[in-house]
Amino acid sequence: TYRRYSRPGYSASYTEVYAGATYKIVSARLAFSPHYFQDDAKTLYGELDANFSPARKLRLNGHVGALVPLNYSDRGYRTQFDWRIGASRELGALSLHATASGVGPGRDYYRGRSRSRTALVLGLSYPL
């Protein structure tokens, strides 16, 4: 169960049940929600993830997923897909990260302006 109370008079929540399996470098999960952020908005979400190390101190990972509305496509909702690819490289105690991700189809709109649903995140980690 997920619940978020971000401002007075507004909350967001959903409940889901899921099952998954892992084999070597690949994992899969299937989740069902009977009320995905709205009463009687049933969804099914499937995802596939992979994580492997092709060389010492280098890790690659990827993800694909699909959120399928089961009973409310008449409200204008349609299947949404998400993806992510990433890499990390250890340099001694320092770790460098790069991840690209996106969602589609379509674009998001904030404050009347169209925004991309793709992002590139770069980072570094160092233990203190």
Coordinates of N, CA, C and O in Angstrom, one line a residue:
T1 N 0.9 -1.2 0.0 CA 0.0 0.0 0.0 C 0.9 1.2 0.0 O 1.8 1.3 0.8
Y2 N 0.6 2.2 -0.9 CA 1.3 3.4 -1.0 C 0.4 4.5 -0.6 O -0.8 4.6 -1.1
R3 N 0.8 5.5 0.2 CA 0.0 6.6 0.6 C 0.9 7.8 0.6 O 2.0 7.8 1.2
R4 N 0.4 8.9 0.1 CA 1.1 10.2 0.1 C 0.2 11.3 0.4 O -0.8 11.5 -0.2
Y5 N 0.6 12.1 1.4 CA -0.2 13.3 1.8 C 0.7 14.5 1.6 O 1.5 14.8 2.5
S6 N 0.6 15.1 0.5 CA 1.6 16.2 0.1 C 1.1 17.6 0.5 O 1.9 18.5 0.6
R7 N -0.2 17.7 0.6 CA -0.7 19.0 1.0 C -2.1 18.8 1.6 O -2.8 17.8 1.4
P8 N -2.6 19.8 2.4 CA -3.9 19.6 3.0 C -5.0 19.4 2.0 O -5.1 20.1 1.0
G9 N -5.8 18.4 2.3 CA -7.0 18.2 1.4 C -6.6 17.3 0.2 O -7.5 17.0 -0.6
Y10 N -5.4 16.9 0.0 CA -5.0 16.1 -1.1 C -4.2 14.9 -0.6 O -3.3 15.0 0.2
S11 N -4.5 13.8 -1.2 CA -3.7 12.6 -0.9 C -3.7 11.7 -2.2 O -4.6 11.8 -3.0
A12 N -2.8 10.9 -2.3 CA -2.7 9.9 -3.4 C -2.4 8.5 -2.8 O -1.6 8.5 -1.9
S13 N -3.0 7.5 -3.3 CA -2.7 6.2 -2.8 C -3.1 5.1 -3.8 O -3.8 5.3 -4.7
Y14 N -2.5 4.0 -3.6 CA -2.9 2.8 -4.3 C -2.4 1.5 -3.6 O -1.5 1.6 -2.8
T15 N -3.0 0.5 -3.8 CA -2.7 -0.8 -3.3 C -2.3 -1.7 -4.4 O -3.0 -1.7 -5.5
E16 N -1.3 -2.6 -4.2 CA -1.0 -3.5 -5.3 C -0.6 -4.9 -4.7 O -0.1 -4.9 -3.6
V17 N -0.8 -5.9 -5.5 CA -0.2 -7.2 -5.2 C 0.6 -7.6 -6.3 O 0.3 -7.3 -7.5
Y18 N 1.8 -8.2 -6.0 CA 2.7 -8.5 -7.1 C 3.4 -9.9 -6.9 O 3.5 -10.4 -5.8
A19 N 3.9 -10.4 -8.0 CA 4.7 -11.6 -8.0 C 5.9 -11.4 -8.9 O 5.7 -10.7 -9.9
G20 N 7.0 -12.0 -8.6 CA 8.2 -11.8 -9.5 C 9.0 -13.1 -9.5 O 8.9 -14.0 -8.6
A21 N 10.0 -13.1 -10.4 CA 10.9 -14.2 -10.5 C 12.3 -13.6 -10.9 O 12.3 -12.6 -11.6
T22 N 13.3 -14.3 -10.5 CA 14.7 -13.9 -10.9 C 15.4 -15.1 -11.4 O 15.3 -16.2 -10.8
Y23 N 16.2 -14.9 -12.5 CA 17.0 -16.0 -13.0 C 18.3 -15.3 -13.5 O 18.3 -14.5 -14.5
K24 N 19.4 -15.7 -12.9 CA 20.7 -15.1 -13.2 C 20.7 -13.6 -13.2 O 20.5 -13.0 -12.2
I25 N 20.8 -13.0 -14.4 CA 20.9 -11.5 -14.5 C 19.6 -10.8 -14.8 O 19.5 -9.6 -14.8
V26 N 18.5 -11.6 -14.9 CA 17.2 -11.1 -15.3 C 16.2 -11.3 -14.2 O 16.2 -12.3 -13.6
S27 N 15.4 -10.2 -14.0 CA 14.2 -10.4 -13.1 C 13.0 -9.9 -13.8 O 13.0 -9.0 -14.6
A28 N 11.8 -10.4 -13.4 CA 10.6 -10.0 -13.9 C 9.6 -9.9 -12.8 O 9.7 -10.6 -11.8
R29 N 8.6 -9.0 -13.0 CA 7.6 -8.7 -12.0 C 6.3 -8.4 -12.7 O 6.3 -7.7 -13.7
L30 N 5.2 -8.9 -12.1 CA 3.8 -8.5 -12.6 C 3.0 -8.1 -11.4 O 3.0 -8.7 -10.3
A31 N 2.4 -6.9 -11.5 CA 1.7 -6.3 -10.3 C 0.3 -5.9 -10.8 O 0.1 -5.4 -11.9
F32 N -0.7 -6.1 -9.9 CA -2.1 -5.8 -10.1 C -2.5 -4.8 -9.0 O -2.2 -5.0 -7.9
S33 N -3.1 -3.7 -9.5 CA -3.7 -2.7 -8.5 C -5.2 -2.5 -8.8 O -5.6 -2.2 -9.9
P34 N -6.0 -2.7 -7.7 CA -7.4 -2.6 -7.9 C -7.9 -1.1 -7.9 O -9.0 -0.8 -8.3
H35 N -7.1 -0.2 -7.4 CA -7.4 1.2 -7.5 C -6.2 2.1 -7.6 O -5.6 2.6 -6.6
Y36 N -5.7 2.2 -8.8 CA -4.4 2.9 -9.0 C -4.6 4.4 -9.0 O -5.0 5.0 -10.0
F37 N -4.5 5.0 -7.9 CA -4.7 6.5 -7.7 C -6.1 7.0 -7.9 O -6.3 8.1 -7.8
Q38 N -7.0 6.1 -8.3 CA -8.4 6.5 -8.4 C -9.3 5.3 -8.0 O -8.9 4.1 -8.3
D39 N -10.5 5.5 -7.5 CA -11.4 4.4 -7.2 C -11.7 3.7 -8.4 O -11.9 4.3 -9.5
D40 N -11.7 2.4 -8.4 CA -12.1 1.5 -9.5 C -11.2 1.7 -10.7 O -11.7 1.5 -11.8
A41 N -10.0 2.1 -10.6 CA -9.1 2.2 -11.7 C -8.1 1.0 -11.6 O -7.0 1.1 -11.0
K42 N -8.4 -0.1 -12.2 CA -7.6 -1.3 -12.1 C -6.5 -1.3 -13.2 O -6.7 -0.9 -14.3
T43 N -5.3 -1.6 -12.7 CA -4.1 -1.6 -13.7 C -3.3 -2.9 -13.5 O -3.4 -3.6 -12.4
L44 N -2.6 -3.2 -14.5 CA -1.6 -4.3 -14.5 C -0.3 -3.7 -14.9 O -0.2 -2.9 -15.9
Y45 N 0.8 -4.0 -14.2 CA 2.1 -3.4 -14.5 C 3.1 -4.6 -14.6 O 3.2 -5.4 -13.7
G46 N 3.8 -4.7 -15.8 CA 4.8 -5.7 -16.0 C 6.1 -5.1 -16.2 O 6.2 -4.1 -16.9
E47 N 7.2 -5.7 -15.6 CA 8.5 -5.1 -15.9 C 9.5 -6.3 -16.0 O 9.3 -7.4 -15.5
L48 N 10.6 -5.9 -16.7 CA 11.7 -6.8 -16.9 C 13.0 -6.0 -16.7 O 13.1 -4.9 -17.2
D49 N 13.8 -6.5 -15.8 CA 15.1 -5.9 -15.5 C 16.3 -6.8 -15.7 O 16.2 -8.0 -15.5
A50 N 17.4 -6.2 -16.1 CA 18.6 -6.9 -16.2 C 19.8 -6.1 -15.6 O 19.8 -4.9 -15.7
N51 N 20.7 -6.8 -15.0 CA 21.8 -6.1 -14.4 C 23.0 -7.1 -14.5 O 23.0 -8.2 -14.0
F52 N 24.1 -6.6 -15.1 CA 25.3 -7.5 -15.2 C 26.5 -6.7 -15.3 O 26.5 -5.4 -15.5
S53 N 27.6 -7.4 -15.2 CA 29.0 -6.7 -15.1 C 29.8 -7.4 -16.3 O 30.3 -8.5 -16.1
P54 N 29.9 -6.7 -17.4 CA 30.7 -7.2 -18.5 C 32.2 -7.1 -18.3 O 33.0 -7.8 -19.0
A55 N 32.6 -6.3 -17.3 CA 34.1 -6.1 -17.1 C 34.2 -5.8 -15.6 O 33.3 -5.3 -14.9
R56 N 35.4 -6.0 -15.0 CA 35.6 -5.7 -13.6 C 35.4 -4.2 -13.4 O 35.8 -3.3 -14.2
K57 N 34.6 -3.9 -12.3 CA 34.3 -2.5 -11.9 C 33.4 -1.8 -12.8 O 33.3 -0.6 -12.7
L58 N 32.7 -2.5 -13.7 CA 31.8 -1.9 -14.6 C 30.5 -2.6 -14.5 O 30.4 -3.8 -14.6
R59 N 29.4 -1.9 -14.3 CA 28.0 -2.5 -14.2 C 27.1 -1.9 -15.2 O 27.1 -0.6 -15.4
L60 N 26.3 -2.7 -15.9 CA 25.3 -2.2 -16.8 C 23.9 -2.7 -16.4 O 23.8 -3.8 -15.8
N61 N 22.9 -1.9 -16.6 CA 21.6 -2.3 -16.2 C 20.5 -1.8 -17.2 O 20.8 -0.8 -17.8
G62 N 19.4 -2.4 -17.2 CA 18.3 -2.0 -18.1 C 17.0 -2.4 -17.5 O 16.9 -3.3 -16.7
H63 N 16.0 -1.7 -18.0 CA 14.6 -1.9 -17.5 C 13.6 -1.6 -18.6 O 13.8 -0.6 -19.3
V64 N 12.6 -2.4 -18.7 CA 11.4 -2.0 -19.6 C 10.2 -2.4 -18.8 O 10.2 -3.4 -18.0
G65 N 9.1 -1.6 -18.9 CA 7.9 -1.8 -18.2 C 6.7 -1.3 -18.9 O 6.8 -0.5 -19.8
A66 N 5.5 -1.8 -18.6 CA 4.3 -1.4 -19.2 C 3.2 -1.3 -18.2 O 3.0 -2.3 -17.4
L67 N 2.5 -0.2 -18.1 CA 1.3 0.0 -17.2 C 0.1 0.0 -18.1 O -0.1 0.8 -18.9
V68 N -0.8 -1.0 -17.8 CA -1.9 -1.3 -18.7 C -3.2 -1.0 -17.9 O -3.5 -1.6 -16.9
P69 N -4.0 0.0 -18.3 CA -5.3 0.3 -17.7 C -6.3 -0.9 -18.0 O -6.4 -1.2 -19.2
L70 N -6.9 -1.5 -17.1 CA -7.7 -2.7 -17.3 C -9.2 -2.3 -17.5 O -9.9 -3.0 -18.2
N71 N -9.6 -1.2 -16.9 CA -11.1 -1.0 -17.0 C -11.4 0.5 -17.1 O -12.5 0.9 -16.8
Y72 N -10.4 1.4 -17.4 CA -10.8 2.8 -17.5 C -10.1 3.4 -18.7 O -9.9 4.6 -18.8
S73 N -9.9 2.7 -19.8 CA -9.4 3.3 -21.0 C -10.4 4.2 -21.7 O -10.0 5.1 -22.4
D74 N -11.7 4.1 -21.3 CA -12.7 5.0 -21.8 C -12.5 6.4 -21.3 O -13.1 7.4 -21.8
R75 N -11.7 6.6 -20.2 CA -11.4 7.9 -19.6 C -10.3 8.6 -20.3 O -9.8 9.6 -19.8
G76 N -9.8 8.0 -21.4 CA -8.7 8.6 -22.1 C -7.3 8.1 -21.7 O -6.3 8.5 -22.2
Y77 N -7.3 7.1 -20.8 CA -6.0 6.5 -20.4 C -5.6 5.4 -21.4 O -6.4 4.7 -21.9
R78 N -4.3 5.3 -21.6 CA -3.8 4.2 -22.5 C -2.6 3.6 -21.9 O -2.0 4.1 -20.9
T79 N -2.2 2.5 -22.4 CA -1.0 1.8 -21.9 C 0.2 2.8 -22.0 O 0.5 3.4 -23.0
Q80 N 1.0 2.8 -20.9 CA 2.2 3.6 -20.8 C 3.4 2.7 -20.7 O 3.3 1.7 -20.0
F81 N 4.4 3.0 -21.4 CA 5.7 2.2 -21.4 C 6.8 3.0 -20.7 O 6.8 4.3 -20.9
D82 N 7.7 2.4 -20.0 CA 8.8 3.1 -19.4 C 10.1 2.2 -19.6 O 10.0 1.0 -19.8
W83 N 11.2 2.9 -19.7 CA 12.5 2.2 -19.9 C 13.6 3.0 -19.2 O 13.4 4.1 -18.8
R84 N 14.7 2.2 -19.0 CA 15.9 2.8 -18.3 C 17.1 2.0 -18.7 O 17.0 0.8 -18.8
I85 N 18.1 2.7 -19.1 CA 19.4 2.0 -19.3 C 20.5 2.8 -18.4 O 20.4 4.0 -18.3
G86 N 21.4 2.1 -17.9 CA 22.4 2.7 -17.0 C 23.7 2.0 -17.0 O 23.8 0.8 -17.4
A87 N 24.7 2.7 -16.5 CA 26.0 2.2 -16.3 C 26.7 2.8 -15.1 O 26.4 4.0 -14.8
S88 N 27.5 2.1 -14.4 CA 28.3 2.6 -13.3 C 29.7 2.0 -13.4 O 29.9 0.9 -13.9
R89 N 30.6 2.9 -13.0 CA 32.0 2.5 -13.1 C 32.7 2.9 -11.8 O 32.6 4.0 -11.3
E90 N 33.3 1.9 -11.2 CA 34.1 2.1 -9.9 C 35.5 2.6 -10.2 O 36.2 2.0 -11.0
L91 N 35.9 3.7 -9.6 CA 37.3 4.2 -9.7 C 37.8 4.3 -8.3 O 37.7 5.4 -7.7
G92 N 38.4 3.2 -7.8 CA 38.7 3.2 -6.4 C 37.5 3.3 -5.5 O 36.5 2.5 -5.7
A93 N 37.5 4.2 -4.6 CA 36.3 4.4 -3.7 C 35.2 5.2 -4.4 O 34.0 5.2 -4.0
L94 N 35.5 5.9 -5.5 CA 34.6 6.7 -6.2 C 33.8 5.9 -7.2 O 34.4 5.0 -7.9
S95 N 32.5 6.2 -7.4 CA 31.7 5.5 -8.3 C 31.0 6.5 -9.2 O 30.3 7.4 -8.7
L96 N 31.1 6.3 -10.5 CA 30.5 7.2 -11.5 C 29.2 6.5 -12.0 O 29.3 5.3 -12.3
H97 N 28.1 7.3 -12.2 CA 26.9 6.7 -12.7 C 26.3 7.5 -13.8 O 26.4 8.7 -13.8
A98 N 25.7 6.9 -14.8 CA 25.0 7.5 -15.9 C 23.7 6.7 -16.2 O 23.8 5.5 -16.3
T99 N 22.6 7.3 -16.2 CA 21.3 6.6 -16.4 C 20.4 7.5 -17.4 O 20.3 8.7 -17.1
A100 N 19.9 6.8 -18.4 CA 18.9 7.5 -19.2 C 17.6 6.8 -19.0 O 17.5 5.5 -18.9
S101 N 16.5 7.5 -19.0 CA 15.2 6.9 -18.8 C 14.1 7.7 -19.5 O 14.3 8.8 -19.8
G102 N 13.0 7.0 -19.7 CA 11.9 7.7 -20.4 C 10.6 7.0 -20.2 O 10.5 5.8 -19.7
V103 N 9.5 7.6 -20.6 CA 8.1 7.1 -20.5 C 7.4 7.6 -21.8 O 7.7 8.6 -22.3
G104 N 6.5 6.8 -22.2 CA 5.7 7.2 -23.4 C 4.5 6.3 -23.6 O 4.3 5.3 -22.8
P105 N 3.7 6.5 -24.5 CA 3.8 7.6 -25.5 C 3.3 8.9 -25.0 O 2.7 8.9 -23.9
G106 N 3.6 9.9 -25.7 CA 3.1 11.2 -25.4 C 4.1 12.1 -24.6 O 5.2 11.7 -24.3
R107 N 3.7 13.3 -24.3 CA 4.5 14.2 -23.5 C 3.7 14.7 -22.3 O 2.5 14.6 -22.3
D108 N 4.4 15.2 -21.3 CA 3.8 15.7 -20.1 C 3.6 17.2 -20.3 O 4.4 17.9 -21.0
Y109 N 2.6 17.8 -19.6 CA 2.4 19.2 -19.7 C 2.4 19.8 -18.3 O 1.6 19.3 -17.4
Y110 N 3.2 20.7 -18.0 CA 3.3 21.4 -16.7 C 3.1 22.9 -17.0 O 3.9 23.5 -17.8
R111 N 2.2 23.5 -16.3 CA 2.0 25.0 -16.4 C 1.8 25.4 -17.8 O 2.3 26.4 -18.3
G112 N 1.1 24.5 -18.6 CA 0.8 24.9 -20.0 C 1.9 24.7 -21.0 O 1.7 25.0 -22.2
R113 N 3.0 24.1 -20.6 CA 4.1 23.9 -21.5 C 4.4 22.4 -21.6 O 4.4 21.7 -20.7
S114 N 4.7 22.0 -22.9 CA 5.0 20.6 -23.1 C 6.4 20.3 -22.6 O 7.4 21.1 -22.8
R115 N 6.6 19.2 -22.0 CA 7.9 18.7 -21.4 C 8.2 17.3 -21.9 O 7.3 16.5 -22.0
S116 N 9.4 17.1 -22.1 CA 9.9 15.8 -22.5 C 9.7 14.8 -21.4 O 9.8 15.2 -20.2
R117 N 9.6 13.5 -21.7 CA 9.4 12.5 -20.6 C 10.7 11.6 -20.6 O 10.7 10.5 -20.2
T118 N 11.8 12.2 -21.1 CA 13.1 11.5 -21.1 C 14.1 12.3 -20.3 O 14.1 13.5 -20.3
A119 N 14.9 11.6 -19.6 CA 15.9 12.2 -18.7 C 17.2 11.5 -18.7 O 17.3 10.3 -19.0
L120 N 18.3 12.3 -18.5 CA 19.6 11.8 -18.4 C 20.1 12.2 -17.0 O 20.1 13.4 -16.7
V121 N 20.5 11.3 -16.2 CA 21.0 11.6 -14.8 C 22.4 11.1 -14.7 O 22.7 10.0 -15.0
L122 N 23.3 12.0 -14.3 CA 24.7 11.7 -14.1 C 25.0 11.9 -12.6 O 24.5 12.8 -12.0
G123 N 25.9 11.1 -12.1 CA 26.2 11.2 -10.7 C 27.5 10.6 -10.3 O 28.1 9.9 -11.1
L124 N 27.9 10.9 -9.0 CA 29.0 10.2 -8.5 C 28.8 9.9 -7.0 O 28.1 10.7 -6.4
S125 N 29.4 8.9 -6.5 CA 29.2 8.5 -5.1 C 30.6 8.3 -4.5 O 31.5 7.8 -5.2
Y126 N 30.7 8.8 -3.3 CA 32.0 8.6 -2.6 C 31.6 8.3 -1.1 O 30.9 9.1 -0.5
P127 N 32.0 7.2 -0.5 CA 31.7 6.9 0.9 C 32.4 7.8 1.8 O 33.6 8.1 1.6
L128 N 31.7 8.3 2.8 CA 32.3 9.2 3.8 C 32.7 8.4 5.1 O 32.1 7.5 5.4

